[in-house]
């Protein structure tokens, strides 16, 4: 697929998803720090279980960097038990809270004032924060234009037969950043829409007849755009 055709396809996918599902209002959190906590807790976890954990943290008065630092790790793990890997995630939350205090005195304005590339580099140096989590923090808490890649996005792109030069996170990310304007709202909405499609339709066992990207509807590229259901 040539560059211009790929750009049209990436844009058309978004238009179809937005037409079907509308705005997603993601990330569902009241504060930037809550977004960060959610981004860490959602690793290998269903969002409904993350919501339970965040509710527990709120009830315990533990949804702040200082409270996380002060709380014994065992107690923190018990509060976030619902989202799995709770001992490891408790350590990750405490590591981030400790780092934020040491480096930025808990000031998120200072943190997000960093240039995007430098901010990402710093986040990736924190224990427990990988590329997807770092980019979720940058996009949803920092309101900076970076495209989040997750397993859902890889699944959809793979089934649509769109290829990248490698299977790396960066290669999938470039698929979007090279073919879309660097717009925070667009990246936010696009990623959220892909997640919605993957959860409701493009599941492990896909419901292809319900999919707005199905080639039986108006073809994505003026011709058949086959979905590979494996």
PDB file of C-alpha atoms in Angstrom:
ATOM      1  CA  UNK A   1       0.000   0.000   0.000  1.00  0.00           C
ATOM      2  CA  UNK A   2       1.515   3.337  -1.029  1.00  0.00           C
ATOM      3  CA  UNK A   3       1.842   6.233   1.407  1.00  0.00           C
ATOM      4  CA  UNK A   4      -1.119   8.251   0.125  1.00  0.00           C
ATOM      5  CA  UNK A   5      -3.423   5.246   0.153  1.00  0.00           C
ATOM      6  CA  UNK A   6      -2.319   4.356   3.690  1.00  0.00           C
ATOM      7  CA  UNK A   7      -3.006   7.913   4.848  1.00  0.00           C
ATOM      8  CA  UNK A   8      -6.529   7.698   3.410  1.00  0.00           C
ATOM      9  CA  UNK A   9      -7.151   4.328   5.031  1.00  0.00           C
ATOM     10  CA  UNK A  10      -5.994   5.471   8.479  1.00  0.00           C
ATOM     11  CA  UNK A  11      -8.240   8.522   8.179  1.00  0.00           C
ATOM     12  CA  UNK A  12     -11.197   6.489   6.925  1.00  0.00           C
ATOM     13  CA  UNK A  13     -10.944   4.042   9.818  1.00  0.00           C
ATOM     14  CA  UNK A  14     -11.264   6.941  12.244  1.00  0.00           C
ATOM     15  CA  UNK A  15     -14.215   8.464  10.404  1.00  0.00           C
ATOM     16  CA  UNK A  16     -16.080   5.164  10.392  1.00  0.00           C
ATOM     17  CA  UNK A  17     -15.436   4.545  14.081  1.00  0.00           C
ATOM     18  CA  UNK A  18     -16.451   8.063  15.082  1.00  0.00           C
ATOM     19  CA  UNK A  19     -19.597   7.879  12.958  1.00  0.00           C
ATOM     20  CA  UNK A  20     -20.583   4.606  14.611  1.00  0.00           C
ATOM     21  CA  UNK A  21     -19.649   5.307  18.234  1.00  0.00           C
ATOM     22  CA  UNK A  22     -19.306   9.071  18.654  1.00  0.00           C
ATOM     23  CA  UNK A  23     -17.056  10.774  21.238  1.00  0.00           C
ATOM     24  CA  UNK A  24     -15.776   8.468  23.982  1.00  0.00           C
ATOM     25  CA  UNK A  25     -14.897  11.037  26.687  1.00  0.00           C
ATOM     26  CA  UNK A  26     -11.790   9.112  27.655  1.00  0.00           C
ATOM     27  CA  UNK A  27      -9.971   9.019  30.143  1.00  0.00           C
ATOM     28  CA  UNK A  28     -12.722   8.651  32.803  1.00  0.00           C
ATOM     29  CA  UNK A  29     -11.020  10.319  35.775  1.00  0.00           C
ATOM     30  CA  UNK A  30     -11.462  13.485  37.808  1.00  0.00           C
ATOM     31  CA  UNK A  31      -7.801  14.431  38.220  1.00  0.00           C
ATOM     32  CA  UNK A  32      -4.545  14.010  36.338  1.00  0.00           C
ATOM     33  CA  UNK A  33      -3.087  11.948  39.156  1.00  0.00           C
ATOM     34  CA  UNK A  34      -6.080   9.630  39.014  1.00  0.00           C
ATOM     35  CA  UNK A  35      -5.372   9.154  35.297  1.00  0.00           C
ATOM     36  CA  UNK A  36      -1.786   8.194  36.107  1.00  0.00           C
ATOM     37  CA  UNK A  37      -2.858   5.730  38.779  1.00  0.00           C
ATOM     38  CA  UNK A  38      -5.388   4.229  36.372  1.00  0.00           C
ATOM     39  CA  UNK A  39      -2.772   3.909  33.629  1.00  0.00           C
ATOM     40  CA  UNK A  40      -0.591   1.845  35.955  1.00  0.00           C
ATOM     41  CA  UNK A  41      -3.416  -0.260  37.374  1.00  0.00           C
ATOM     42  CA  UNK A  42      -4.934  -1.094  33.989  1.00  0.00           C
ATOM     43  CA  UNK A  43      -1.874  -3.089  32.946  1.00  0.00           C
ATOM     44  CA  UNK A  44      -3.260  -6.590  32.194  1.00  0.00           C
ATOM     45  CA  UNK A  45      -6.568  -5.697  33.854  1.00  0.00           C
ATOM     46  CA  UNK A  46     -10.170  -5.040  32.855  1.00  0.00           C
ATOM     47  CA  UNK A  47     -11.201  -1.424  33.377  1.00  0.00           C
ATOM     48  CA  UNK A  48     -14.139  -2.360  35.622  1.00  0.00           C
ATOM     49  CA  UNK A  49     -11.650  -3.915  38.051  1.00  0.00           C
ATOM     50  CA  UNK A  50      -9.459  -0.821  37.901  1.00  0.00           C
ATOM     51  CA  UNK A  51     -12.482   1.309  38.793  1.00  0.00           C
ATOM     52  CA  UNK A  52     -13.044  -0.823  41.899  1.00  0.00           C
ATOM     53  CA  UNK A  53      -9.428  -0.355  42.936  1.00  0.00           C
ATOM     54  CA  UNK A  54      -9.550   3.414  42.397  1.00  0.00           C
ATOM     55  CA  UNK A  55     -12.779   3.617  44.405  1.00  0.00           C
ATOM     56  CA  UNK A  56     -11.020   1.794  47.248  1.00  0.00           C
ATOM     57  CA  UNK A  57      -8.095   4.206  47.080  1.00  0.00           C
ATOM     58  CA  UNK A  58     -10.445   7.188  47.196  1.00  0.00           C
ATOM     59  CA  UNK A  59     -12.334   5.782  50.155  1.00  0.00           C
ATOM     60  CA  UNK A  60      -9.050   5.206  51.988  1.00  0.00           C
ATOM     61  CA  UNK A  61      -7.844   8.728  51.198  1.00  0.00           C
ATOM     62  CA  UNK A  62      -4.933   7.233  49.287  1.00  0.00           C
ATOM     63  CA  UNK A  63      -5.306   8.845  45.877  1.00  0.00           C
ATOM     64  CA  UNK A  64      -2.412  11.275  46.179  1.00  0.00           C
ATOM     65  CA  UNK A  65       1.357  10.886  45.819  1.00  0.00           C
ATOM     66  CA  UNK A  66       2.010  11.599  49.492  1.00  0.00           C
ATOM     67  CA  UNK A  67      -0.635   9.128  50.663  1.00  0.00           C
ATOM     68  CA  UNK A  68       0.780   6.408  48.412  1.00  0.00           C
ATOM     69  CA  UNK A  69       4.276   7.002  49.756  1.00  0.00           C
ATOM     70  CA  UNK A  70       3.095   6.809  53.357  1.00  0.00           C
ATOM     71  CA  UNK A  71       0.890   3.752  52.989  1.00  0.00           C
ATOM     72  CA  UNK A  72       2.458   0.355  53.741  1.00  0.00           C
ATOM     73  CA  UNK A  73       2.827  -1.630  50.547  1.00  0.00           C
ATOM     74  CA  UNK A  74       0.802  -4.541  51.953  1.00  0.00           C
ATOM     75  CA  UNK A  75      -2.157  -2.288  52.721  1.00  0.00           C
ATOM     76  CA  UNK A  76      -1.946  -0.662  49.297  1.00  0.00           C
ATOM     77  CA  UNK A  77      -1.888  -4.084  47.642  1.00  0.00           C
ATOM     78  CA  UNK A  78      -5.056  -5.054  49.506  1.00  0.00           C
ATOM     79  CA  UNK A  79      -6.842  -1.925  48.277  1.00  0.00           C
ATOM     80  CA  UNK A  80      -6.014  -2.642  44.637  1.00  0.00           C
ATOM     81  CA  UNK A  81      -6.567  -6.406  44.844  1.00  0.00           C
ATOM     82  CA  UNK A  82      -9.366  -6.294  42.249  1.00  0.00           C
ATOM     83  CA  UNK A  83      -7.076  -5.430  39.330  1.00  0.00           C
ATOM     84  CA  UNK A  84      -4.688  -8.360  39.672  1.00  0.00           C
ATOM     85  CA  UNK A  85      -0.907  -8.473  40.137  1.00  0.00           C
ATOM     86  CA  UNK A  86      -1.662  -6.305  43.148  1.00  0.00           C
ATOM     87  CA  UNK A  87       1.670  -6.746  44.922  1.00  0.00           C
ATOM     88  CA  UNK A  88       3.628  -5.744  41.824  1.00  0.00           C
ATOM     89  CA  UNK A  89       1.255  -2.869  41.047  1.00  0.00           C
ATOM     90  CA  UNK A  90       1.466  -1.602  44.618  1.00  0.00           C
ATOM     91  CA  UNK A  91       5.220  -1.443  44.207  1.00  0.00           C
ATOM     92  CA  UNK A  92       4.804   0.366  40.873  1.00  0.00           C
ATOM     93  CA  UNK A  93       2.463   2.968  42.379  1.00  0.00           C
ATOM     94  CA  UNK A  94       4.852   3.610  45.246  1.00  0.00           C
ATOM     95  CA  UNK A  95       7.775   3.843  42.832  1.00  0.00           C
ATOM     96  CA  UNK A  96       6.000   6.464  40.733  1.00  0.00           C
ATOM     97  CA  UNK A  97       4.865   8.427  43.794  1.00  0.00           C
ATOM     98  CA  UNK A  98       8.406   8.367  45.167  1.00  0.00           C
ATOM     99  CA  UNK A  99       9.874   9.501  41.864  1.00  0.00           C
ATOM    100  CA  UNK A 100       7.309  12.288  41.453  1.00  0.00           C
ATOM    101  CA  UNK A 101       8.103  13.585  44.919  1.00  0.00           C
ATOM    102  CA  UNK A 102      11.863  13.426  44.474  1.00  0.00           C
ATOM    103  CA  UNK A 103      12.001  14.888  40.977  1.00  0.00           C
ATOM    104  CA  UNK A 104       9.045  17.263  40.865  1.00  0.00           C
ATOM    105  CA  UNK A 105       7.882  17.809  44.446  1.00  0.00           C
ATOM    106  CA  UNK A 106       4.545  16.258  43.387  1.00  0.00           C
ATOM    107  CA  UNK A 107       3.987  19.127  40.953  1.00  0.00           C
ATOM    108  CA  UNK A 108       2.292  17.730  37.848  1.00  0.00           C
ATOM    109  CA  UNK A 109       2.430  21.098  36.096  1.00  0.00           C
ATOM    110  CA  UNK A 110       6.226  20.940  36.255  1.00  0.00           C
ATOM    111  CA  UNK A 111       6.219  17.321  35.114  1.00  0.00           C
ATOM    112  CA  UNK A 112       4.066  17.968  32.070  1.00  0.00           C
ATOM    113  CA  UNK A 113       5.923  21.161  31.177  1.00  0.00           C
ATOM    114  CA  UNK A 114       8.690  18.897  29.871  1.00  0.00           C
ATOM    115  CA  UNK A 115       9.083  18.435  26.123  1.00  0.00           C
ATOM    116  CA  UNK A 116       7.218  15.294  25.056  1.00  0.00           C
ATOM    117  CA  UNK A 117      10.285  13.259  24.117  1.00  0.00           C
ATOM    118  CA  UNK A 118      12.100  14.126  27.330  1.00  0.00           C
ATOM    119  CA  UNK A 119       8.981  13.477  29.405  1.00  0.00           C
ATOM    120  CA  UNK A 120       8.614  10.058  27.813  1.00  0.00           C
ATOM    121  CA  UNK A 121      12.265   9.226  28.435  1.00  0.00           C
ATOM    122  CA  UNK A 122      11.935  10.125  32.112  1.00  0.00           C
ATOM    123  CA  UNK A 123       8.735   8.137  32.574  1.00  0.00           C
ATOM    124  CA  UNK A 124      10.292   5.061  30.985  1.00  0.00           C
ATOM    125  CA  UNK A 125      13.051   5.219  33.596  1.00  0.00           C
ATOM    126  CA  UNK A 126      10.495   4.775  36.402  1.00  0.00           C
ATOM    127  CA  UNK A 127       9.991   1.227  37.654  1.00  0.00           C
ATOM    128  CA  UNK A 128       6.895  -0.391  36.177  1.00  0.00           C
ATOM    129  CA  UNK A 129       6.255   2.112  33.392  1.00  0.00           C
ATOM    130  CA  UNK A 130       6.558   0.772  29.856  1.00  0.00           C
ATOM    131  CA  UNK A 131       5.809   2.408  26.539  1.00  0.00           C
ATOM    132  CA  UNK A 132       2.033   1.976  26.589  1.00  0.00           C
ATOM    133  CA  UNK A 133       1.714   3.234  30.160  1.00  0.00           C
ATOM    134  CA  UNK A 134       4.059   6.165  29.549  1.00  0.00           C
ATOM    135  CA  UNK A 135       2.170   7.210  26.439  1.00  0.00           C
ATOM    136  CA  UNK A 136      -1.188   6.882  28.213  1.00  0.00           C
ATOM    137  CA  UNK A 137       0.100   9.201  30.928  1.00  0.00           C
ATOM    138  CA  UNK A 138       1.449  11.685  28.378  1.00  0.00           C
ATOM    139  CA  UNK A 139      -1.718  11.714  26.254  1.00  0.00           C
ATOM    140  CA  UNK A 140      -4.467  11.482  28.838  1.00  0.00           C
ATOM    141  CA  UNK A 141      -2.915  13.185  31.876  1.00  0.00           C
ATOM    142  CA  UNK A 142      -0.412  15.459  30.139  1.00  0.00           C
ATOM    143  CA  UNK A 143      -2.705  16.386  27.236  1.00  0.00           C
ATOM    144  CA  UNK A 144       0.155  16.017  24.764  1.00  0.00           C
ATOM    145  CA  UNK A 145      -0.171  14.500  21.266  1.00  0.00           C
ATOM    146  CA  UNK A 146       1.259  10.996  21.380  1.00  0.00           C
ATOM    147  CA  UNK A 147      -0.496   7.898  20.044  1.00  0.00           C
ATOM    148  CA  UNK A 148      -1.035   5.023  22.465  1.00  0.00           C
ATOM    149  CA  UNK A 149      -0.533   1.509  21.119  1.00  0.00           C
ATOM    150  CA  UNK A 150      -2.068  -1.436  22.927  1.00  0.00           C
ATOM    151  CA  UNK A 151      -3.001  -5.049  22.224  1.00  0.00           C
ATOM    152  CA  UNK A 152      -6.414  -3.960  20.924  1.00  0.00           C
ATOM    153  CA  UNK A 153      -4.856  -1.670  18.327  1.00  0.00           C
ATOM    154  CA  UNK A 154      -2.438  -4.367  17.195  1.00  0.00           C
ATOM    155  CA  UNK A 155      -5.316  -6.837  16.845  1.00  0.00           C
ATOM    156  CA  UNK A 156      -7.457  -4.522  14.720  1.00  0.00           C
ATOM    157  CA  UNK A 157      -4.616  -3.364  12.488  1.00  0.00           C
ATOM    158  CA  UNK A 158      -3.447  -6.932  11.985  1.00  0.00           C
ATOM    159  CA  UNK A 159      -6.911  -8.167  11.072  1.00  0.00           C
ATOM    160  CA  UNK A 160      -7.336  -5.357   8.572  1.00  0.00           C
ATOM    161  CA  UNK A 161      -4.199  -6.556   6.827  1.00  0.00           C
ATOM    162  CA  UNK A 162      -2.267  -3.335   7.374  1.00  0.00           C
ATOM    163  CA  UNK A 163       1.418  -4.143   7.688  1.00  0.00           C
ATOM    164  CA  UNK A 164       4.227  -2.338   9.485  1.00  0.00           C
ATOM    165  CA  UNK A 165       7.962  -2.654   8.847  1.00  0.00           C
ATOM    166  CA  UNK A 166       8.323  -4.504  12.165  1.00  0.00           C
ATOM    167  CA  UNK A 167       6.194  -5.708  15.053  1.00  0.00           C
ATOM    168  CA  UNK A 168       7.655  -3.135  17.430  1.00  0.00           C
ATOM    169  CA  UNK A 169       5.668  -0.632  19.449  1.00  0.00           C
ATOM    170  CA  UNK A 170       7.370   2.206  17.575  1.00  0.00           C
ATOM    171  CA  UNK A 171       6.419   0.781  14.174  1.00  0.00           C
ATOM    172  CA  UNK A 172       2.734   0.617  15.083  1.00  0.00           C
ATOM    173  CA  UNK A 173       2.889   4.083  16.610  1.00  0.00           C
ATOM    174  CA  UNK A 174       4.420   5.532  13.439  1.00  0.00           C
ATOM    175  CA  UNK A 175       1.559   4.052  11.443  1.00  0.00           C
ATOM    176  CA  UNK A 176      -0.688   6.635  13.102  1.00  0.00           C
ATOM    177  CA  UNK A 177       1.675   9.529  13.788  1.00  0.00           C
ATOM    178  CA  UNK A 178       2.973   9.533  10.206  1.00  0.00           C
ATOM    179  CA  UNK A 179      -0.534   9.580   8.737  1.00  0.00           C
ATOM    180  CA  UNK A 180      -2.460  11.884  11.073  1.00  0.00           C
ATOM    181  CA  UNK A 181      -2.021  15.472  12.225  1.00  0.00           C
ATOM    182  CA  UNK A 182      -0.341  15.708  15.641  1.00  0.00           C
ATOM    183  CA  UNK A 183      -3.535  16.577  17.487  1.00  0.00           C
ATOM    184  CA  UNK A 184      -4.114  15.586  21.109  1.00  0.00           C
ATOM    185  CA  UNK A 185      -7.890  15.423  20.829  1.00  0.00           C
ATOM    186  CA  UNK A 186      -7.698  13.296  17.669  1.00  0.00           C
ATOM    187  CA  UNK A 187      -5.174  10.859  19.162  1.00  0.00           C
ATOM    188  CA  UNK A 188      -7.256  10.617  22.338  1.00  0.00           C
ATOM    189  CA  UNK A 189     -10.465   9.913  20.460  1.00  0.00           C
ATOM    190  CA  UNK A 190      -8.938   7.543  17.914  1.00  0.00           C
ATOM    191  CA  UNK A 191      -7.318   5.336  20.551  1.00  0.00           C
ATOM    192  CA  UNK A 192     -10.487   5.259  22.651  1.00  0.00           C
ATOM    193  CA  UNK A 193     -12.553   4.298  19.598  1.00  0.00           C
ATOM    194  CA  UNK A 194     -10.195   1.441  18.740  1.00  0.00           C
ATOM    195  CA  UNK A 195     -10.548   0.154  22.299  1.00  0.00           C
ATOM    196  CA  UNK A 196     -14.336   0.384  22.025  1.00  0.00           C
ATOM    197  CA  UNK A 197     -14.350  -1.577  18.760  1.00  0.00           C
ATOM    198  CA  UNK A 198     -12.035  -4.260  20.133  1.00  0.00           C
ATOM    199  CA  UNK A 199     -14.075  -4.772  23.286  1.00  0.00           C
ATOM    200  CA  UNK A 200     -17.482  -4.866  21.628  1.00  0.00           C
ATOM    201  CA  UNK A 201     -16.884  -6.299  18.157  1.00  0.00           C
ATOM    202  CA  UNK A 202     -13.280  -7.126  17.252  1.00  0.00           C
ATOM    203  CA  UNK A 203     -12.957  -9.581  20.117  1.00  0.00           C
ATOM    204  CA  UNK A 204     -10.804 -12.682  20.340  1.00  0.00           C
ATOM    205  CA  UNK A 205     -13.749 -14.271  18.539  1.00  0.00           C
ATOM    206  CA  UNK A 206     -14.802 -11.344  16.342  1.00  0.00           C
ATOM    207  CA  UNK A 207     -18.352 -10.342  15.480  1.00  0.00           C
ATOM    208  CA  UNK A 208     -17.457  -9.279  11.956  1.00  0.00           C
ATOM    209  CA  UNK A 209     -20.998  -8.729  10.703  1.00  0.00           C
ATOM    210  CA  UNK A 210     -21.436  -6.007  13.343  1.00  0.00           C
ATOM    211  CA  UNK A 211     -18.195  -4.222  12.453  1.00  0.00           C
ATOM    212  CA  UNK A 212     -18.300  -0.775  10.868  1.00  0.00           C
ATOM    213  CA  UNK A 213     -14.986  -1.609   9.177  1.00  0.00           C
ATOM    214  CA  UNK A 214     -16.457  -4.708   7.550  1.00  0.00           C
ATOM    215  CA  UNK A 215     -15.858  -4.695   3.778  1.00  0.00           C
ATOM    216  CA  UNK A 216     -19.521  -5.594   3.203  1.00  0.00           C
ATOM    217  CA  UNK A 217     -20.285  -1.972   4.073  1.00  0.00           C
ATOM    218  CA  UNK A 218     -18.792   0.857   1.960  1.00  0.00           C
ATOM    219  CA  UNK A 219     -15.255  -0.366   1.340  1.00  0.00           C
ATOM    220  CA  UNK A 220     -12.504   1.443   3.183  1.00  0.00           C
ATOM    221  CA  UNK A 221     -10.410   2.018   0.127  1.00  0.00           C
ATOM    222  CA  UNK A 222     -12.892   2.025  -2.699  1.00  0.00           C
ATOM    223  CA  UNK A 223     -12.512  -1.737  -2.960  1.00  0.00           C
ATOM    224  CA  UNK A 224     -12.440  -4.740  -0.698  1.00  0.00           C
ATOM    225  CA  UNK A 225     -10.459  -4.284   2.509  1.00  0.00           C
ATOM    226  CA  UNK A 226     -10.403  -7.851   3.862  1.00  0.00           C
ATOM    227  CA  UNK A 227     -10.451  -8.582   7.560  1.00  0.00           C
ATOM    228  CA  UNK A 228      -8.372 -11.537   8.665  1.00  0.00           C
ATOM    229  CA  UNK A 229     -10.181 -13.072  11.613  1.00  0.00           C
ATOM    230  CA  UNK A 230      -7.313 -14.931  13.201  1.00  0.00           C
TER     231      UNK A 230
END
